[in-house]
Short mmCIF file of C-alpha atoms in Angstrom, two decimals:
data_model
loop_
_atom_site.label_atom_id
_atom_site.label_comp_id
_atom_site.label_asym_id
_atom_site.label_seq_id
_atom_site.Cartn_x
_atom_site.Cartn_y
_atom_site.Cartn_z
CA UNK A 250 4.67 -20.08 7.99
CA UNK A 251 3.33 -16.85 6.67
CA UNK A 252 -0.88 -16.82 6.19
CA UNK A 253 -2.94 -13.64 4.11
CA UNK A 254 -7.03 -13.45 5.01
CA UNK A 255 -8.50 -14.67 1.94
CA UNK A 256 -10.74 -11.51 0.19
CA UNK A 257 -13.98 -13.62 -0.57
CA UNK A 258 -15.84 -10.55 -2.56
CA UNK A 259 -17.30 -11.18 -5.87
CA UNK A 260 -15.86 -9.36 -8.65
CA UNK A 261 -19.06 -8.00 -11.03
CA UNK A 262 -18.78 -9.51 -14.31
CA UNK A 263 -19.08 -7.60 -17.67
CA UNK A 264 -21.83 -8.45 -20.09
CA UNK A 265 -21.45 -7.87 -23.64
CA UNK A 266 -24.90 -5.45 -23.01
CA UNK A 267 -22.72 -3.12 -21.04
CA UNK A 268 -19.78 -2.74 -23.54
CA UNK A 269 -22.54 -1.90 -26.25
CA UNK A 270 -24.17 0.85 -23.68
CA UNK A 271 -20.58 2.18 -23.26
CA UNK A 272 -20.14 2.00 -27.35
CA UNK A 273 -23.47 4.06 -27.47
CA UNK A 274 -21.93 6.35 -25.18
CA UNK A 275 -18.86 7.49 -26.92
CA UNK A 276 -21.09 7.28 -29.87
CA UNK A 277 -23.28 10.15 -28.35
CA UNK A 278 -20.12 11.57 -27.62
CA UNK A 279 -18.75 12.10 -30.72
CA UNK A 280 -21.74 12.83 -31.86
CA UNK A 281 -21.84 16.37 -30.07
CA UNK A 282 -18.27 17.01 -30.47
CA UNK A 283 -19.01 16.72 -33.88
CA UNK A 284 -22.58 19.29 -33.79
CA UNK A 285 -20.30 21.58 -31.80
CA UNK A 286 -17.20 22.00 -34.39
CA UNK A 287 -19.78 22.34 -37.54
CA UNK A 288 -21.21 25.26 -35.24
CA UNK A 289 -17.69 27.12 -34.64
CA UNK A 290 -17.12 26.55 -38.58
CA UNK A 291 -20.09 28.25 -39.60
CA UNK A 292 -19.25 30.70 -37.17
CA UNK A 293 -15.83 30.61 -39.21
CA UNK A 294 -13.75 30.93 -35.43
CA UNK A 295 -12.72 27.56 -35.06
CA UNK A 296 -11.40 26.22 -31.34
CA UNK A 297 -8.60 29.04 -31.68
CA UNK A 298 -9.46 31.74 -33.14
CA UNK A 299 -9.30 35.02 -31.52
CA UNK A 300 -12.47 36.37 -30.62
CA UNK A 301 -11.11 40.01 -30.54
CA UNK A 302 -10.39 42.35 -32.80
CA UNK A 303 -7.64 43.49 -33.83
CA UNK A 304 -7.94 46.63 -31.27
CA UNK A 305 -9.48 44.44 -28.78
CA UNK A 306 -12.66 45.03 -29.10
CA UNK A 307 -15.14 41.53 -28.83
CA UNK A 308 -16.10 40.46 -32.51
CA UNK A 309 -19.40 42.04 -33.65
CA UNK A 310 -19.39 39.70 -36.28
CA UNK A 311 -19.85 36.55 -34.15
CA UNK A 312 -22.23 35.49 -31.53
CA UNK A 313 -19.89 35.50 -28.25
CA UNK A 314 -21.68 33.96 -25.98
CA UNK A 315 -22.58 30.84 -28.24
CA UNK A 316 -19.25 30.42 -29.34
CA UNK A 317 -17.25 30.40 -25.91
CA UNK A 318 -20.33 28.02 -24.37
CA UNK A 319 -19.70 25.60 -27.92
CA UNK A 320 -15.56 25.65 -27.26
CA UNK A 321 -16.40 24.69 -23.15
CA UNK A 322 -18.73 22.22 -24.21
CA UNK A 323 -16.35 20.74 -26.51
CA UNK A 324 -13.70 20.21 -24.02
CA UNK A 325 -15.60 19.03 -21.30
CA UNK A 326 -16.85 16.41 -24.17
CA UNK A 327 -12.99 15.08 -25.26
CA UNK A 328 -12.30 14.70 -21.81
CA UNK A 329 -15.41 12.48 -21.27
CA UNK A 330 -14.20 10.66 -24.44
CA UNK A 331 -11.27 9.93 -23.05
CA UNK A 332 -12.78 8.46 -19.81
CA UNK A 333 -15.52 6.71 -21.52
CA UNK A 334 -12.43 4.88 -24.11
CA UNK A 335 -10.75 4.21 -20.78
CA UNK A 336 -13.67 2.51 -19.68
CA UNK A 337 -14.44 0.56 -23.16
CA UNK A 338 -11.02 -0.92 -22.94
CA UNK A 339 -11.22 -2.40 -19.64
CA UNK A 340 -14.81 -3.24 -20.31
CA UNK A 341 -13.39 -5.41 -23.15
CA UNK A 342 -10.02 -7.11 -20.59
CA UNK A 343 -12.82 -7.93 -18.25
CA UNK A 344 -15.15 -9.80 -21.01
CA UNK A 345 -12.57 -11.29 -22.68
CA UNK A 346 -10.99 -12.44 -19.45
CA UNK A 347 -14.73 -13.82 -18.54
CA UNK A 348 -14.87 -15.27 -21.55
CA UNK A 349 -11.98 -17.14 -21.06
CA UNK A 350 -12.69 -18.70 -17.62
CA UNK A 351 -16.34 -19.85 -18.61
CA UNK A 352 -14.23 -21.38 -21.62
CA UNK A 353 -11.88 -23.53 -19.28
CA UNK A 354 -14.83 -24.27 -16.76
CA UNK A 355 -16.62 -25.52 -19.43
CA UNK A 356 -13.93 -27.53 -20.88
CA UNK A 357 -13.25 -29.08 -17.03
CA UNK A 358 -17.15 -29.50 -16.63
CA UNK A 359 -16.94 -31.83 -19.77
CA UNK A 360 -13.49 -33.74 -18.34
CA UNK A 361 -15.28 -34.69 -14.87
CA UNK A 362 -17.61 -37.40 -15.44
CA UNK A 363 -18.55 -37.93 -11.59
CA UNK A 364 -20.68 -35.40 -9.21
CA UNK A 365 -18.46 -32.38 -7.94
CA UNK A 366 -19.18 -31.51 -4.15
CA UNK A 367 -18.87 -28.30 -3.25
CA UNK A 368 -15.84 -27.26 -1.40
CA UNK A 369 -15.47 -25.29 1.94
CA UNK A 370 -15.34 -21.75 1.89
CA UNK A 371 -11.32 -21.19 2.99
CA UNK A 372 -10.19 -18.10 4.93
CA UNK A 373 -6.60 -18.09 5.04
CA UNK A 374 -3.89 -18.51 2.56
CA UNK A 375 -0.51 -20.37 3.12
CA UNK A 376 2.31 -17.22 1.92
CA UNK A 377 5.50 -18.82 2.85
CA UNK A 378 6.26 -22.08 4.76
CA UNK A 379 9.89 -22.80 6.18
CA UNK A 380 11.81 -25.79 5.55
CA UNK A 381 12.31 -28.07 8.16
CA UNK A 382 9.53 -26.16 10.31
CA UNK A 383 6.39 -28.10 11.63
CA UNK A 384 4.31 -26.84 8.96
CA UNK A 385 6.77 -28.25 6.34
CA UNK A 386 6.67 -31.72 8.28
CA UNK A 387 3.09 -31.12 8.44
CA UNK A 388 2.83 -31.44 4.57
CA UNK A 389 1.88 -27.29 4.38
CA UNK A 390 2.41 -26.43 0.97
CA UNK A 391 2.46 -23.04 -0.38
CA UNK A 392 -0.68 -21.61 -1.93
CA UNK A 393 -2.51 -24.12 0.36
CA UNK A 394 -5.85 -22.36 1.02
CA UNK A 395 -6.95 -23.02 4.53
CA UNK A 396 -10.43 -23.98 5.18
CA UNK A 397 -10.03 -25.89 8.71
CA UNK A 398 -7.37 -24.83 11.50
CA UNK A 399 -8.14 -26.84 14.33
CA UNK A 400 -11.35 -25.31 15.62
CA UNK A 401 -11.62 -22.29 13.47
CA UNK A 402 -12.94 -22.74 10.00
CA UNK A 403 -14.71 -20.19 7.42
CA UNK A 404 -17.93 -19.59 9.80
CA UNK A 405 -16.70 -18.64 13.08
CA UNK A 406 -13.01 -17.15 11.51
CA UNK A 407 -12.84 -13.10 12.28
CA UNK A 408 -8.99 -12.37 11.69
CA UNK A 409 -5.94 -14.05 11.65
CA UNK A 410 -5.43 -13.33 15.68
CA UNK A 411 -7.75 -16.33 15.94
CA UNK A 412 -5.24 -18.91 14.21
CA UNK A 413 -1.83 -17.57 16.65
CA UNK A 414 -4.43 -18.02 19.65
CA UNK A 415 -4.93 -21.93 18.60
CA UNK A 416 -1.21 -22.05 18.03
CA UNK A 417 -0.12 -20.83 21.32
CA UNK A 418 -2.89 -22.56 23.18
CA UNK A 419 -1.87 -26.30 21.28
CA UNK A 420 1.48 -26.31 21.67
CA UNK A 421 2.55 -30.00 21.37
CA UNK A 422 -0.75 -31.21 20.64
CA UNK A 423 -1.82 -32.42 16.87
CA UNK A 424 -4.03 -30.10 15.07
CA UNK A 425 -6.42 -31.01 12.33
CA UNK A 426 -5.83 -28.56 9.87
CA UNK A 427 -8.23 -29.18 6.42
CA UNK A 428 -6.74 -27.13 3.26
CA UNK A 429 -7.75 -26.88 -0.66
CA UNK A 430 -5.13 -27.51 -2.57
CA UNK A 431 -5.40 -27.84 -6.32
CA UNK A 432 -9.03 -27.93 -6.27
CA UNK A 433 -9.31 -30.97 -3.67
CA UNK A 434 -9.68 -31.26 -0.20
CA UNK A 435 -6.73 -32.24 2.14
CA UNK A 436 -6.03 -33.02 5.37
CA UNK A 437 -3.00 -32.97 7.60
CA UNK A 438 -1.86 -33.13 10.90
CA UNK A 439 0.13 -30.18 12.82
CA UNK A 440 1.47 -30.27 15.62
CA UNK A 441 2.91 -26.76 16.65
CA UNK A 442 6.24 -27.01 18.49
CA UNK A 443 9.67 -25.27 19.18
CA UNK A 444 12.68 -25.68 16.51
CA UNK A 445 14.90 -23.96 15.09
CA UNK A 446 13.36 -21.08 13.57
CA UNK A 447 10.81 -18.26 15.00
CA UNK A 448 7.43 -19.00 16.18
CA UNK A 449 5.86 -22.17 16.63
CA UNK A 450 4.73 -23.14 12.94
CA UNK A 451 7.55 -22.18 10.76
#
């Protein structure tokens, strides 16, 4: 049986406020993109043009200084566009995807007519489980998430060292081992023991 630590961190969620700020944003950006290219066409140079003469000299007929800052600024600003559209369009996966779960919670909040209780926080999820192993007999399923392994549930769990430690120290004796498995609570009995295959579980 193979177990991952479960990664309990909350995910921030996107608000429609924050894809508008972002909007506003690019907005601004394009905004002074846009002040800066009017400014190299008055100054009739353009993002290309040369800004020497034809013997080399620096243009006399063009403000240097203004022009080279205006062409800097300008790509410094298409690469923030680019970052800030980057940003807008995963702004937008995350809301939509939001979207969608409050959608289906809702629609399961109006399906369940009784009281929900809470479930256990688990700590461990079931990877792999071998057939014909204990944990198979056991009734381990895969994608069980763990909440209860004998004596270790979510409040005194620190890694997964914990669970072997049970294991080797219950050999032969049943373990109460408390799982969530599509969103209910279950119970089973393991007992860990030598077979066929590696370890004690399976």
């Amino acid at each position: 049986m193979k177990m991952t630590e479960e990664n309990n961190a909350v995910k921030p969620n996107v608000t429609e406020d924050d894809v508008r700020l972002l909007i506003k944003r690019k907005d601004d950006i394009e905004e002074q993109i846009k002040a800066y290219h009017d400014m190299l066409q008055t100054a009739g140079v353009g993002m290309d043009a040369p800004l020497v003469d034809v013997e080399g000299f620096p243009r006399a007929d063009v403000d240097l200084y203004k022009v080279r800052t205006a062409r800097h600024n300008i790509s410094c600003l298409q690469n923030d566009h680019k970052a800030i559209m980057v940003e807008i369009e995963e702004a937008l996966h995350k809301l939509h995807a939001t979207a969608r779960v409050k959608h289906k919670k809702d629609e399961a909040k109006m399906e369940v007519t009784e009281p929900t209780v809470s479930l256990p926080a688990p700590f461990a999820l079931v990877d792999a489980v071998t057939q014909g192993s204990p944990a198979f007999q056991a009734g381990l399923r895969v994608g069980d998430e763990i909440i209860e392994f004998g004596s270790i549930n979510a409040h005194n769990f620190r890694n997964l060292r914990d669970v072997a430690s049970v294991v080797q120290h219950s050999e032969g004796k049943s373990l109460r081992v408390g799982v969530i498995r599509s969103g209910q609570e279950v119970h089973l009995n393991l007992t860990p023991k030598q077979w066929s295959g590696r370890g004690l579980l399976g």
